[in-house]
């Protein structure tokens, strides 16, 4: 049966605290929900049988909002696209070809239908929502109706141990989940039940096979009281829906016109200006006469604004959908037509293009459908221009920039994390036009090769720093044919945008083809990409490929293209490239330095109420001007708990676990994120950044103390995991011993901590505090990162320390400045932050690497 000790602290916490809200939610108006479901079932029954079957298969999974959105769709190809997207947003590993969630759901559904006859049997429903049990016991005993006892070490819904008991009333029909409110008598066939159930359970133990296990399970269920009712409510709830507003986004891409919507006239021209590798570039230009558009005036600023939704259908199915937003500043509008240019890459064949263009200032629409006969381009063909000759002239240069062949080069990203030392990287190439290939690391050339294989060996140094490796291929005349770059030791949290085109040093005349590469962080979704020429917003792209022709001002004027990417949570990042700039134009990288600062009094209590005037900051001795100042009481933070689970922690582990759980419970709000890293002779990421206390508690429930201590490797691993995270960051490191087996040294760890920008709170237990050398090292790590160190003999003190750390994280000051150092020196810059108030101590980063 496995581990049946279900009375530990984590269990009680879950059953009495986390699950009670689920019970309260179940008290909502049942009749209102029933009415809604009745209306939804009626609407679904009018659909084709295939869609009725799909709804029945996902009934335990789909949300009411998703059902309403599905019902509102009018075309089968839209419903098919909805179903595809429904599974995509639930894919736990979207970077892989397989959708593990979808596969598991269908496998569980087939098992439930074959084993239990469908989902009307409670066993099938609980299986679908919680996954298969750790063990399953079927009970046939004359005293009892047919029973099944399921034991879980943890399920898809919760991360702790529990029992489920199912019974078959009157020995016929579907099984039901045993509910304590049903009374113990509902389980029995012929036996009379005493008021407290003790006699009947004793008889089960004596007369039934495996009766002791059955009695234990039933007794445990009854012993949980209201906590078990809350648990059942949680286990029988639909899985948590995907984060983000995917349903609203899907609906927003519709090309259907609102009923009775006013319209306007526009032209739609389609051309095929070249090919991108083995696909043909389809270019559509929608031309709107200026006198058909509506201008908005905001003060001295005027603009025309349009939103374009498009679909490409292939064989009656949705091949892709896309969305663009176009903005035309009135001051920049000179011709009679406003050209809106979209590009998609398609394989040769027949498609159907559907576009809907909305004038955002008049809410009038233009809608058109066009059959596309996409040719297969073997050679460069002069593209037929748009009907407007001026637009055709301006676009000629941008279209000429479209890659027209198979000459490509791609770096093969190495596997693994924390890459250091010598590393060999290979490339994949197509075409044979390369005369030479050049590799550069962090902008500095390292190797040029004139014949394949095009590979390189680079020295990444002794620490796992983020490095940029770039490869570029050139023809015999020195023209760049293809490029690629990879970030080595890049975090899953990295959010970055890179302008591939335009390129620095290249001359552009009338137009150019902007190409942008966007890397989204783990769990993040790119909401849109904005492309600017100087400070004028030209186009907003809502999906890849992020390419857009840009019309330039005449006369080869200096300008810049800026690409800004946004996540659905509001986060943003950008890249900027100057166009037609002279070689001697200096680009200065100004560092914006943010210092999350704690100020303590003589009793080590946070000092509140300080003002900007109380602070002064210097960098390498040079005074700096504070440009941002605020007391950050409720700023979201990322906290990582690094927990030593080596063998020496065996006696303390329960207390340590409970203290960590209390920290997660009290400190992590819905807008914060926490992660758990456990370590012994190697680190293990137990829980990725999350705001869900139950996920963190579930990982704490299964800890086991064993093996040795690899302290420095684990700390570097934890700091590495923060790579790419912005804002307030802290690591809470807890260990009872010194390092025993790390490949990184203390000096390596100290250097890496200075680069990471993460505040370290080091907590030394027992021997860790008695060893003078180890104590000094932990104190040093905390000091240089702006944290604190604590050394205790009794693990019971941990709860108070975690409370102290929580108060500090909620009582910090944000002091920010723009560095006056523009030398480009990559060395460490020492920061001195002072407070003009006697008797205080300032805790912040000791410096940074630019």
Coordinates of N, CA and C in Angstrom, one line a residue, residues 444 586-591 619-620 622 624 818-830 848-850:
X444 N 33.5 39.7 -30.2 CA 34.9 39.7 -30.5 C 35.2 38.5 -31.4
X586 N 29.1 57.3 -32.3 CA 29.3 56.6 -31.1 C 27.9 56.2 -30.4
X587 N 27.8 55.0 -30.1 CA 26.6 54.5 -29.3 C 27.0 54.2 -27.9
X588 N 26.5 55.0 -27.0 CA 26.8 54.9 -25.6 C 25.8 54.0 -24.8
X589 N 26.3 53.0 -24.2 CA 25.5 52.1 -23.4 C 25.4 52.6 -22.0
X590 N 24.4 53.3 -21.6 CA 24.2 53.9 -20.3 C 23.6 52.9 -19.3
X591 N 24.3 52.5 -18.2 CA 23.8 51.6 -17.3 C 22.7 52.2 -16.3
X619 N 29.6 55.7 -7.4 CA 30.1 54.5 -8.1 C 31.5 54.7 -8.4
X620 N 32.3 53.8 -7.9 CA 33.8 53.9 -8.0 C 34.2 55.2 -7.5
X622 N 32.7 58.1 -7.7 CA 32.1 59.2 -8.4 C 30.6 59.4 -7.9
X624 N 26.7 60.0 -7.9 CA 25.7 59.7 -8.9 C 24.4 60.4 -8.5
X818 N 21.3 56.5 -13.1 CA 22.0 56.2 -14.4 C 23.5 56.5 -14.2
X819 N 24.3 55.4 -14.5 CA 25.7 55.6 -14.2 C 26.3 56.6 -15.2
X820 N 27.2 57.4 -14.6 CA 28.0 58.4 -15.4 C 29.2 57.8 -16.1
X821 N 29.4 56.5 -15.8 CA 30.6 55.8 -16.4 C 30.2 55.3 -17.8
X822 N 30.7 55.9 -18.8 CA 30.4 55.4 -20.2 C 31.6 54.9 -20.9
X823 N 32.6 54.4 -20.1 CA 33.9 54.0 -20.7 C 33.8 52.7 -21.5
X824 N 32.8 51.9 -21.2 CA 32.7 50.6 -21.8 C 33.5 49.5 -21.1
X825 N 34.2 49.9 -20.0 CA 34.9 49.0 -19.3 C 34.0 47.9 -18.7
X826 N 34.4 46.6 -18.9 CA 33.5 45.5 -18.4 C 33.9 45.1 -17.0
X827 N 34.7 45.8 -16.3 CA 35.1 45.4 -15.0 C 34.1 45.7 -13.9
X828 N 34.3 45.1 -12.7 CA 33.4 45.3 -11.6 C 33.4 46.8 -11.2
X829 N 32.2 47.3 -11.0 CA 32.0 48.7 -10.5 C 31.4 48.7 -9.1
X830 N 32.2 49.3 -8.2 CA 31.8 49.3 -6.8 C 30.8 50.4 -6.5
X848 N 28.4 46.0 -9.3 CA 27.8 45.2 -10.4 C 28.8 45.2 -11.5
X849 N 28.6 44.2 -12.5 CA 29.3 44.2 -13.7 C 28.4 44.7 -14.8
X850 N 28.9 45.7 -15.6 CA 28.0 46.2 -16.7 C 27.7 45.2 -17.8

